[in-house]
PDB file of N, CA, C and O in Angstrom:
ATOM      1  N   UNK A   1     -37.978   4.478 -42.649  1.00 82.00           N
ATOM      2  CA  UNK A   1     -38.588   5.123 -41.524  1.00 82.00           C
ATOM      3  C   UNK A   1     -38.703   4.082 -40.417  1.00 82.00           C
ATOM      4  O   UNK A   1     -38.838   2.885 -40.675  1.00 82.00           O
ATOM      5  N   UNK A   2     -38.640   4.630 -39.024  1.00 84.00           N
ATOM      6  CA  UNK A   2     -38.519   3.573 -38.343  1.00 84.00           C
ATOM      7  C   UNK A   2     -39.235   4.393 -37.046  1.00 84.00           C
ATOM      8  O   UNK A   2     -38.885   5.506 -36.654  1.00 84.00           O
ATOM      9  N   UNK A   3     -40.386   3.520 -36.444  1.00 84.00           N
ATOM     10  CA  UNK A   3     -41.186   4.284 -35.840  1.00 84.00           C
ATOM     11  C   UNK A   3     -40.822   3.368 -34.586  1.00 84.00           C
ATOM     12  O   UNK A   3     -40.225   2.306 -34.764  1.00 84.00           O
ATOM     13  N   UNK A   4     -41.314   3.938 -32.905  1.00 87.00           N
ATOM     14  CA  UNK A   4     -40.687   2.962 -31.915  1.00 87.00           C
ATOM     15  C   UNK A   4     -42.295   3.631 -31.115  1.00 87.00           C
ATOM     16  O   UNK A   4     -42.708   4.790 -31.100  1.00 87.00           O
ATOM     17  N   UNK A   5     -42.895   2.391 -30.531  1.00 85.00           N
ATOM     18  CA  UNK A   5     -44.219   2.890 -29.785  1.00 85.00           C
ATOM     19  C   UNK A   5     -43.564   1.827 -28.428  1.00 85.00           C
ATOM     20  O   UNK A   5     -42.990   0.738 -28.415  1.00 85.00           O
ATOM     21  N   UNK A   6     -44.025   2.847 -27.318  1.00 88.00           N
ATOM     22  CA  UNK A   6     -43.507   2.681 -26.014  1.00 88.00           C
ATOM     23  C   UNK A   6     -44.693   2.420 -24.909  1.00 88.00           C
ATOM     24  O   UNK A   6     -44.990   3.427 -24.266  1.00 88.00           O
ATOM     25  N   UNK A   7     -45.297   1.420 -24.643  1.00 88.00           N
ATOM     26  CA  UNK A   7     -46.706   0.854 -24.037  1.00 88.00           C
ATOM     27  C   UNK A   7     -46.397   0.728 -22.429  1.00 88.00           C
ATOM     28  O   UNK A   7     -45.424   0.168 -21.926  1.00 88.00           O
ATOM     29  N   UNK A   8     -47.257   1.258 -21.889  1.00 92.00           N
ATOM     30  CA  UNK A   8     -47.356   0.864 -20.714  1.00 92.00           C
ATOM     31  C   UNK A   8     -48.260  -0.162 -20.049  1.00 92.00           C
ATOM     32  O   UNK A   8     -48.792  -0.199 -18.940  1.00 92.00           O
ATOM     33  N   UNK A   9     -48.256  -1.159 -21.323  1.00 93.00           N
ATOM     34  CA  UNK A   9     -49.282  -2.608 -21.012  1.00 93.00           C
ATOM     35  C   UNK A   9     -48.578  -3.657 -20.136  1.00 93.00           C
ATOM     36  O   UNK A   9     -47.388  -3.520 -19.853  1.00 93.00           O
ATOM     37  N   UNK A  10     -49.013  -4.287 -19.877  1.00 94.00           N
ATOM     38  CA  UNK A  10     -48.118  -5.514 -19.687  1.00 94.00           C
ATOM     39  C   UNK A  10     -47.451  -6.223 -20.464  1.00 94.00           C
ATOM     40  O   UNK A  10     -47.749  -5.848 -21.598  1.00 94.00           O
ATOM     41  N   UNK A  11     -46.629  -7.132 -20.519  1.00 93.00           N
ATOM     42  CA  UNK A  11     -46.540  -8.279 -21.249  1.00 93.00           C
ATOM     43  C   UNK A  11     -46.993  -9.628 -22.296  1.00 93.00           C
ATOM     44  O   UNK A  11     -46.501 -10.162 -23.291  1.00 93.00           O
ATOM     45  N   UNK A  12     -48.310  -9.838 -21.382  1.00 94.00           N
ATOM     46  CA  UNK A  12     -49.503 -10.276 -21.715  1.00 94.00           C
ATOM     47  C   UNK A  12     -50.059  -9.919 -22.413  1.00 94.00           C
ATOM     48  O   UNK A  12     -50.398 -10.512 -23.437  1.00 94.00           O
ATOM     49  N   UNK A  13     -50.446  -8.409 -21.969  1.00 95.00           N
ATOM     50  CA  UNK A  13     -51.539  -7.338 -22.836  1.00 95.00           C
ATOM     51  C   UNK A  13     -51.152  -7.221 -23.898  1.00 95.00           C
ATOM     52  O   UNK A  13     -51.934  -7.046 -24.832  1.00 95.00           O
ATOM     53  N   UNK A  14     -49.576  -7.294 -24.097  1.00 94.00           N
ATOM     54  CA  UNK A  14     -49.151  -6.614 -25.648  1.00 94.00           C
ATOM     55  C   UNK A  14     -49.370  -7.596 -26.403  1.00 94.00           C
ATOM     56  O   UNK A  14     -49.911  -7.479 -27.503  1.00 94.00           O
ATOM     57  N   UNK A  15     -49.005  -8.610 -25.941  1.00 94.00           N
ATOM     58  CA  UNK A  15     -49.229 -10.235 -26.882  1.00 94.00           C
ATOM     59  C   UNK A  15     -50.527 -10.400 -27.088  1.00 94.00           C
ATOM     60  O   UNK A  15     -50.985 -11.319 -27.767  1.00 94.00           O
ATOM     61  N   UNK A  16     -51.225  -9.501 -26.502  1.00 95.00           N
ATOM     62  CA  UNK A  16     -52.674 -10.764 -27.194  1.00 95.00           C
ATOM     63  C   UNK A  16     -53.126  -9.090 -28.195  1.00 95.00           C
ATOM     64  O   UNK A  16     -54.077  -9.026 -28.974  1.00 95.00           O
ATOM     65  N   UNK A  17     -52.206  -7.967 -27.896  1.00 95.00           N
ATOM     66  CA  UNK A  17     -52.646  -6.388 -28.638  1.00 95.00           C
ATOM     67  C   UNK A  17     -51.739  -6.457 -30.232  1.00 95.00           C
ATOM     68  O   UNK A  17     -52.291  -6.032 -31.247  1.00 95.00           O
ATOM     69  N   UNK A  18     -50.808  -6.837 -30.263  1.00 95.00           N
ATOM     70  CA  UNK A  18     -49.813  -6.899 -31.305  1.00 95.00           C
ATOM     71  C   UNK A  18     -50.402  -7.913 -32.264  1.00 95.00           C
ATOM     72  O   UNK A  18     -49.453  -7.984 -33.044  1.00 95.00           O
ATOM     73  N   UNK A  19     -51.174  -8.621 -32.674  1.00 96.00           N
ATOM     74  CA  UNK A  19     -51.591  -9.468 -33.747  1.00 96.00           C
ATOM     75  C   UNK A  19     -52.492  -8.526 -34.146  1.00 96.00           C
ATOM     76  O   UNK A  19     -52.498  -8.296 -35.355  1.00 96.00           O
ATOM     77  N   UNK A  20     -53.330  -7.856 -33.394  1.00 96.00           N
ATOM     78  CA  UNK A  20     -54.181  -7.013 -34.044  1.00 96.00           C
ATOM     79  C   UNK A  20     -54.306  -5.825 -34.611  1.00 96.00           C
ATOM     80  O   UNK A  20     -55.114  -5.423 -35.447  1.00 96.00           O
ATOM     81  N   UNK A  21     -52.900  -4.994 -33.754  1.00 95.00           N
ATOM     82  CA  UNK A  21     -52.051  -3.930 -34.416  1.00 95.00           C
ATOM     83  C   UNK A  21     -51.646  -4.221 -35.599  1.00 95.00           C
ATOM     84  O   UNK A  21     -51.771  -3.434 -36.538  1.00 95.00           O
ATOM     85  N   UNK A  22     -51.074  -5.466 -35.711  1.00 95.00           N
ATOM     86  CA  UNK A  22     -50.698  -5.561 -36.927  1.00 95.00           C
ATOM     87  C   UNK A  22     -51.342  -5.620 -37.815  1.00 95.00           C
ATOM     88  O   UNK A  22     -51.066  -4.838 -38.725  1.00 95.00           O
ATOM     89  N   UNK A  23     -52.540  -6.583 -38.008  1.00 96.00           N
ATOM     90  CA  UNK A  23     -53.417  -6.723 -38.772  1.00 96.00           C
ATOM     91  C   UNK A  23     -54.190  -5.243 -39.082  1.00 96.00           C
ATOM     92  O   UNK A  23     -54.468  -4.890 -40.228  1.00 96.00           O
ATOM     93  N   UNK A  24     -54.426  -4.615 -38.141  1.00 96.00           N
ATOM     94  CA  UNK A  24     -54.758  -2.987 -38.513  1.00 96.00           C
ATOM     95  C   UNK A  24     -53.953  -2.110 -39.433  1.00 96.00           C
ATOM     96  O   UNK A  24     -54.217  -1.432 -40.427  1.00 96.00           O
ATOM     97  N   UNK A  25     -52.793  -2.397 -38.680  1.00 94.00           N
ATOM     98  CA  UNK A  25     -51.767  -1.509 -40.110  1.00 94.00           C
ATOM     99  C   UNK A  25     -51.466  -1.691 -40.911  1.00 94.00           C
ATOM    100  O   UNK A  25     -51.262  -0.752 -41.680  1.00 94.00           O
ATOM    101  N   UNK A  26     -51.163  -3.326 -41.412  1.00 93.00           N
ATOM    102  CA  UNK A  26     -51.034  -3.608 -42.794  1.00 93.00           C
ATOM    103  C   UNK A  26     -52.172  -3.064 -43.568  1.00 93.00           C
ATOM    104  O   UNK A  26     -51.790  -2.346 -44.493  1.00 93.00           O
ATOM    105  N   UNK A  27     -53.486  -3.193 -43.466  1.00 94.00           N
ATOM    106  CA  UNK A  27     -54.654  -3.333 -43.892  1.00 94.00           C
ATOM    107  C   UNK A  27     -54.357  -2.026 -44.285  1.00 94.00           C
ATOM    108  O   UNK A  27     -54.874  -1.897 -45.395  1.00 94.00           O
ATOM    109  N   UNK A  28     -53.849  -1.082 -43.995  1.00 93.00           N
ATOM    110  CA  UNK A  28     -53.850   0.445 -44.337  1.00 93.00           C
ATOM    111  C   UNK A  28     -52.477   0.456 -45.708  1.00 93.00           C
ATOM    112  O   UNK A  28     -52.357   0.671 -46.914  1.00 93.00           O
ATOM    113  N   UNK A  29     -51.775   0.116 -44.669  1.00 91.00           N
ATOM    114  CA  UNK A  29     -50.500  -0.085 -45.429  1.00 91.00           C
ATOM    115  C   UNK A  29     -50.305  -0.741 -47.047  1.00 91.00           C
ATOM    116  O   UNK A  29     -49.463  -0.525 -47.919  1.00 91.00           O
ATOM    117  N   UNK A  30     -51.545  -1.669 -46.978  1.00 88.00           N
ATOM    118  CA  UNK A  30     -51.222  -2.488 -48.223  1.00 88.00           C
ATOM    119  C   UNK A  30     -51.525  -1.755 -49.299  1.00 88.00           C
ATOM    120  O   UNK A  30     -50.993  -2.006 -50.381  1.00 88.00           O
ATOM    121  N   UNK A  31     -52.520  -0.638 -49.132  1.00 89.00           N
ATOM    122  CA  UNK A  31     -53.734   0.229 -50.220  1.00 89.00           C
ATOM    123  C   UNK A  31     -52.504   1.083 -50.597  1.00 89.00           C
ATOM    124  O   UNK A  31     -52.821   1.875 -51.485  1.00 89.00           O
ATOM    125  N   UNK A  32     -51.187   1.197 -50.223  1.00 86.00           N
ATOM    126  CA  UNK A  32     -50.394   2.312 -50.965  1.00 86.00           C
ATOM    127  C   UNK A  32     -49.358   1.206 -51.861  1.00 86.00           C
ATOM    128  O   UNK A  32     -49.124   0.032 -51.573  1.00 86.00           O
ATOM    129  N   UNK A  33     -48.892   1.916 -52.905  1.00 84.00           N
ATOM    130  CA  UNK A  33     -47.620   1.131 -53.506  1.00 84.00           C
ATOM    131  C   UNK A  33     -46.292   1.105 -53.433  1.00 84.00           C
ATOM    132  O   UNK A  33     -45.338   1.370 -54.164  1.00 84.00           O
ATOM    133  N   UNK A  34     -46.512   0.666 -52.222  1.00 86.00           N
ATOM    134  CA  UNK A  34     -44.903   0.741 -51.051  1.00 86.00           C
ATOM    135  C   UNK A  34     -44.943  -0.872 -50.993  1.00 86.00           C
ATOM    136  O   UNK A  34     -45.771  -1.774 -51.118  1.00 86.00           O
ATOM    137  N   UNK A  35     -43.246  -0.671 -50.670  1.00 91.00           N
ATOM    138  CA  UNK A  35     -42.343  -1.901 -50.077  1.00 91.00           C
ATOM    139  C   UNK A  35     -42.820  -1.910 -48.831  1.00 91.00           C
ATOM    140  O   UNK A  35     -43.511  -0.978 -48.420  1.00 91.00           O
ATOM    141  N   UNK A  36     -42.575  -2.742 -48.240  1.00 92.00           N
ATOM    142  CA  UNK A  36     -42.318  -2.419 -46.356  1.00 92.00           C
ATOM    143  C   UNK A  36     -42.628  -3.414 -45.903  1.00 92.00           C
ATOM    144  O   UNK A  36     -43.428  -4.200 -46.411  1.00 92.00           O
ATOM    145  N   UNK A  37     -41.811  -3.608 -44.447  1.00 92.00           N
ATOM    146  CA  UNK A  37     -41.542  -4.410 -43.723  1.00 92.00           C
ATOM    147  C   UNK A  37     -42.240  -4.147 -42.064  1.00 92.00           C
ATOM    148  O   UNK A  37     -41.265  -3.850 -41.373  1.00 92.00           O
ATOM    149  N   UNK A  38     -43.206  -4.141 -41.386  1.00 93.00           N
ATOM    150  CA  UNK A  38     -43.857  -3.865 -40.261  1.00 93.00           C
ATOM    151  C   UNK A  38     -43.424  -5.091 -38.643  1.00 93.00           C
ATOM    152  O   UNK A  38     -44.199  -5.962 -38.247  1.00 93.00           O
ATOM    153  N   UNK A  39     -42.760  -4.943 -38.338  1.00 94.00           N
ATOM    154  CA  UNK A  39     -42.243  -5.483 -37.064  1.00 94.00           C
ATOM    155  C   UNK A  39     -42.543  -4.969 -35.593  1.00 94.00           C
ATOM    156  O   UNK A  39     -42.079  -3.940 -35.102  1.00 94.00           O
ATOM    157  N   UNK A  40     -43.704  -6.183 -34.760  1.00 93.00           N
ATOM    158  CA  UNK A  40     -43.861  -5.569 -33.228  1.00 93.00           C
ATOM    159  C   UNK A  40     -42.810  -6.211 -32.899  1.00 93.00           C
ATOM    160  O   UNK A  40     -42.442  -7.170 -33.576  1.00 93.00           O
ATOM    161  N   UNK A  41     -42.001  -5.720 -31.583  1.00 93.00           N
ATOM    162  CA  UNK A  41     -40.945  -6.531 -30.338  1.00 93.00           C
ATOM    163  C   UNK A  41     -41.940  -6.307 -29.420  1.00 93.00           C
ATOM    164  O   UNK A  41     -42.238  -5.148 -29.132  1.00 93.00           O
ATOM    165  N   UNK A  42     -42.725  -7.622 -28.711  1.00 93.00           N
ATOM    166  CA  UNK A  42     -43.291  -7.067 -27.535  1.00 93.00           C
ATOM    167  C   UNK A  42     -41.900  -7.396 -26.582  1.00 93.00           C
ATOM    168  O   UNK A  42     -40.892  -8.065 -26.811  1.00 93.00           O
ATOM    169  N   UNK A  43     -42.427  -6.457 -25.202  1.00 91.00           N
ATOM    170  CA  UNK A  43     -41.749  -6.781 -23.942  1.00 91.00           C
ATOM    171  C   UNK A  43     -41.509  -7.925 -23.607  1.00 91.00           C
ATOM    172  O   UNK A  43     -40.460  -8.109 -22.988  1.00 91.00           O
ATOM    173  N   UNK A  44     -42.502  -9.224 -23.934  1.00 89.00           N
ATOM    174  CA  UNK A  44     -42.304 -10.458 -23.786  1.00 89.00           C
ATOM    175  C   UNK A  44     -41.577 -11.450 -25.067  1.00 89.00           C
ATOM    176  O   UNK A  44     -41.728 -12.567 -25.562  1.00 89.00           O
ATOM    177  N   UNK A  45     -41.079 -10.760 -25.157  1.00 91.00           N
ATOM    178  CA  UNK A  45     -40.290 -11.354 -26.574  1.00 91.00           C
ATOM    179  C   UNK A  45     -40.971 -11.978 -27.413  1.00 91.00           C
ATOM    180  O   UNK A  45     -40.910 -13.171 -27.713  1.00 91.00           O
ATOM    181  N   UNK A  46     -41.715 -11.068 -27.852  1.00 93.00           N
ATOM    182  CA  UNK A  46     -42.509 -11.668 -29.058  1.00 93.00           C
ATOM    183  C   UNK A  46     -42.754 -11.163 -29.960  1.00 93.00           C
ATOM    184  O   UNK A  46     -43.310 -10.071 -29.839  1.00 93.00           O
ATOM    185  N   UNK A  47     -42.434 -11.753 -31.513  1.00 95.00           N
ATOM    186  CA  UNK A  47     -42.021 -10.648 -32.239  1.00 95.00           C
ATOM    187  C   UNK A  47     -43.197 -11.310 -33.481  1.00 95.00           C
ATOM    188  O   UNK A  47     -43.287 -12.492 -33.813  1.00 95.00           O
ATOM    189  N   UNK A  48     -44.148  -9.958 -34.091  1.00 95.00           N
ATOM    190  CA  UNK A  48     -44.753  -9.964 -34.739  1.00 95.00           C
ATOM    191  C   UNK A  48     -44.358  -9.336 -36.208  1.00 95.00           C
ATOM    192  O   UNK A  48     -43.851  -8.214 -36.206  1.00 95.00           O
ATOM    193  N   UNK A  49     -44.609 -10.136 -37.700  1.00 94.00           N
ATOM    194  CA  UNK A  49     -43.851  -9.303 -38.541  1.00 94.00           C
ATOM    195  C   UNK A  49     -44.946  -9.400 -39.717  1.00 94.00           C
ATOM    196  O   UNK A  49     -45.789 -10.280 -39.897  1.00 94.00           O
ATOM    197  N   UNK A  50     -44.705  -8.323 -40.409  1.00 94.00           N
ATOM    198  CA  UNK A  50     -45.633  -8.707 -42.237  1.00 94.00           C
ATOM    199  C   UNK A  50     -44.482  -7.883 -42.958  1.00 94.00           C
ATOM    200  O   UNK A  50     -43.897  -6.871 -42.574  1.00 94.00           O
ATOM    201  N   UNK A  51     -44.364  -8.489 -43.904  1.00 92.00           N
ATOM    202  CA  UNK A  51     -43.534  -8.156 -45.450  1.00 92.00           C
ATOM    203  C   UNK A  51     -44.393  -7.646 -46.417  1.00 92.00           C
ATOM    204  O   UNK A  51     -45.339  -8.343 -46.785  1.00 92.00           O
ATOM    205  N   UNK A  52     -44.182  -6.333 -46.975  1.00 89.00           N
ATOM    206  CA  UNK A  52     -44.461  -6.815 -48.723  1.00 89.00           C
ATOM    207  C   UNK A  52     -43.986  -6.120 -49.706  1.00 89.00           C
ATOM    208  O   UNK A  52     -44.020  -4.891 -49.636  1.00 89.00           O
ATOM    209  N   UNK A  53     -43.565  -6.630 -50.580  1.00 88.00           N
ATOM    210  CA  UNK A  53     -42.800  -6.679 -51.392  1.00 88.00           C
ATOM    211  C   UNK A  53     -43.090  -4.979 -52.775  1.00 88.00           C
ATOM    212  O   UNK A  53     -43.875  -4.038 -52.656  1.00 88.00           O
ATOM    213  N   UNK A  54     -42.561  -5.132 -53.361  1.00 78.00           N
ATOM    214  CA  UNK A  54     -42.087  -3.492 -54.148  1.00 78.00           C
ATOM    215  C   UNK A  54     -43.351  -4.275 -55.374  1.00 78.00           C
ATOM    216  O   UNK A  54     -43.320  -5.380 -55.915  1.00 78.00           O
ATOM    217  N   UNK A  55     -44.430  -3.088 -55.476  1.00 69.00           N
ATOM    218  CA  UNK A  55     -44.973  -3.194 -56.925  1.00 69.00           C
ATOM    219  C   UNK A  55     -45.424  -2.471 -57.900  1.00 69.00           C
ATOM    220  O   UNK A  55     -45.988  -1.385 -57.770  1.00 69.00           O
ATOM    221  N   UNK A  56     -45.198  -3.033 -58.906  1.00 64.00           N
ATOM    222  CA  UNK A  56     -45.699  -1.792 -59.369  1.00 64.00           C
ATOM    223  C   UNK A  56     -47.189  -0.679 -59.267  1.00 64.00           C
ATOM    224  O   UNK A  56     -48.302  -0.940 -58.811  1.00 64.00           O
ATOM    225  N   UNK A  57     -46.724   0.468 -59.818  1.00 61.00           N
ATOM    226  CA  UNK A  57     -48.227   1.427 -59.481  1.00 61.00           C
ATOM    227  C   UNK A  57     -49.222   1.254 -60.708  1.00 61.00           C
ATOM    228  O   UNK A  57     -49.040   1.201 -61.925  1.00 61.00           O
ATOM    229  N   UNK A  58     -50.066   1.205 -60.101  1.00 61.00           N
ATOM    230  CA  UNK A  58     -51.497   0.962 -61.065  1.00 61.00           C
ATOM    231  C   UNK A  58     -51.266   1.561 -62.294  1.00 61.00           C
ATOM    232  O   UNK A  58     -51.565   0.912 -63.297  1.00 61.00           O
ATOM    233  N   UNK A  59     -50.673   2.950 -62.446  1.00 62.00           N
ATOM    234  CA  UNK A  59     -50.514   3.759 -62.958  1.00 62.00           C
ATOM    235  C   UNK A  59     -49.835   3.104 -64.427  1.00 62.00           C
ATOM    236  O   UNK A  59     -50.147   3.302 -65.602  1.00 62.00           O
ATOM    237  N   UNK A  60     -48.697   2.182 -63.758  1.00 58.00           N
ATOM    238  CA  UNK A  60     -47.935   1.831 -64.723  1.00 58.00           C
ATOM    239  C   UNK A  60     -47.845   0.703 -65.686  1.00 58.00           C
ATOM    240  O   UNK A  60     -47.848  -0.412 -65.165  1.00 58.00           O
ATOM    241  N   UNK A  61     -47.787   0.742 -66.628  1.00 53.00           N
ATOM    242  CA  UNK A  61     -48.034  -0.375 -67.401  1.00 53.00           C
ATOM    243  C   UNK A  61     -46.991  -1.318 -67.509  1.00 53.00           C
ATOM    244  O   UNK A  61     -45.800  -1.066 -67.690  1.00 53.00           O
ATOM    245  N   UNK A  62     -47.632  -2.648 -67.360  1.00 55.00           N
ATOM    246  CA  UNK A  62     -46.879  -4.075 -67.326  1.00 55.00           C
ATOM    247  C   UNK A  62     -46.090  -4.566 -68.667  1.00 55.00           C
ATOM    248  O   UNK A  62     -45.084  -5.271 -68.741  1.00 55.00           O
ATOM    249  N   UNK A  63     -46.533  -4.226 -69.257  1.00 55.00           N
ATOM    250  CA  UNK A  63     -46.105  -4.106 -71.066  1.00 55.00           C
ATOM    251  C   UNK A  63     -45.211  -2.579 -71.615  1.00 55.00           C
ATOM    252  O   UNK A  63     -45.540  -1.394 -71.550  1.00 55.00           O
ATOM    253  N   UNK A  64     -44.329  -3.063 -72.002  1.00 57.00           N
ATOM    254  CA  UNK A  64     -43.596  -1.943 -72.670  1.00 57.00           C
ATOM    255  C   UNK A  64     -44.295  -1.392 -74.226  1.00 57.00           C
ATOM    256  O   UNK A  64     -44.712  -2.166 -75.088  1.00 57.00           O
ATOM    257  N   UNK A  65     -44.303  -0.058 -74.320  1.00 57.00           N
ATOM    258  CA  UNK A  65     -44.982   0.460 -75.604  1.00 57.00           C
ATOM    259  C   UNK A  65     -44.407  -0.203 -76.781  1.00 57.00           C
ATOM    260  O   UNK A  65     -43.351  -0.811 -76.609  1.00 57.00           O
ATOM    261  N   UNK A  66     -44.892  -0.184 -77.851  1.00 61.00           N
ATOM    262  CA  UNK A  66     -43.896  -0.551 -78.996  1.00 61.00           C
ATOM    263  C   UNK A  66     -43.337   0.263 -79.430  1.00 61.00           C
ATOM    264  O   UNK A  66     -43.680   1.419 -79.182  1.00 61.00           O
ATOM    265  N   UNK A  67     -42.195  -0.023 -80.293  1.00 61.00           N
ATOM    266  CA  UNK A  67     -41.542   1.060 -80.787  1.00 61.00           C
ATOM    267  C   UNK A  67     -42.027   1.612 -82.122  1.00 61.00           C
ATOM    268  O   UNK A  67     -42.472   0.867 -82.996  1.00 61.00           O
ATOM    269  N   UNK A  68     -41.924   3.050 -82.274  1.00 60.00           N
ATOM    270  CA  UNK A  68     -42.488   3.667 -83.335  1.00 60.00           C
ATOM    271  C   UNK A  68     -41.864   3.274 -84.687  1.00 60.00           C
ATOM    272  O   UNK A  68     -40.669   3.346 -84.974  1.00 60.00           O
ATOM    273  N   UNK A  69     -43.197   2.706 -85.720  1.00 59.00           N
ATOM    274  CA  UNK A  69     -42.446   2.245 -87.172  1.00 59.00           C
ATOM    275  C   UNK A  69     -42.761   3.510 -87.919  1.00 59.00           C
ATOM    276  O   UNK A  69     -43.613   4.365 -87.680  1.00 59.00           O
ATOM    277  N   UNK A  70     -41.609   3.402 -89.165  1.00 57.00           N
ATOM    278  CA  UNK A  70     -41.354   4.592 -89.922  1.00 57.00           C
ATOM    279  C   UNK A  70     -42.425   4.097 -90.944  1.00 57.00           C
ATOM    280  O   UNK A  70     -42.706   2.949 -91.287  1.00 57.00           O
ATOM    281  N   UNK A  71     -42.931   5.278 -91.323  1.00 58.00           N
ATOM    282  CA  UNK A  71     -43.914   5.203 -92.705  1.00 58.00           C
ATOM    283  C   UNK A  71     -43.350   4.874 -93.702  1.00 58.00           C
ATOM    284  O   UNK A  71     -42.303   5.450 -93.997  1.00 58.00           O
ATOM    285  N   UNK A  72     -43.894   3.797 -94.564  1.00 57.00           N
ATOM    286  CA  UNK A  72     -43.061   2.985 -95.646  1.00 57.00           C
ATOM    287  C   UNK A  72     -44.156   3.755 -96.298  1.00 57.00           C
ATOM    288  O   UNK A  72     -45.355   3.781 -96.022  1.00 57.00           O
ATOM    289  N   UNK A  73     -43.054   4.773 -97.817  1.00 54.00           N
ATOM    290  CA  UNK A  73     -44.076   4.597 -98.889  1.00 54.00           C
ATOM    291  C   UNK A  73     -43.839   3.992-100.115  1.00 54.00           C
ATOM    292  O   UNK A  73     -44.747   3.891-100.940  1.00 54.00           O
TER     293      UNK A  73
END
């Protein structure tokens, strides 16, 4: 998905607005169990970024089950 936000700030404005955008959306972003990559371009060429990486869901377990043993009689 690739989202494009179009500001009618200045240059300035976006640079000192884009560290904190960012920091706002990751903060949302991180609580789901998604990959993703979040990138500002300000107008002033300045480019703000956060990564993070694929994990697993809570849901899922880190350990594989064992495999089922046959009843010895």
């Amino acid at each position: 998905m690739q989202i494009r936000f179009i500001s009618g700030l200045t240059a300035e404005e976006e640079n000192e607005l884009a560290p904190a955008l960012l920091a706002a959306v990751t903060t949302l972003l991180d609580r789901f169990p998604l990959a993703y990559t979040l990138r500002i371009e300000t107008s002033g060429n300045q480019v703000f970024q956060h990564s993070l990486p694929a994990r697993p869901h809570p849901d899922e377990r880190l350990v594989p089950p064992r495999p089922a043993h046959a009843d010895v009689a």
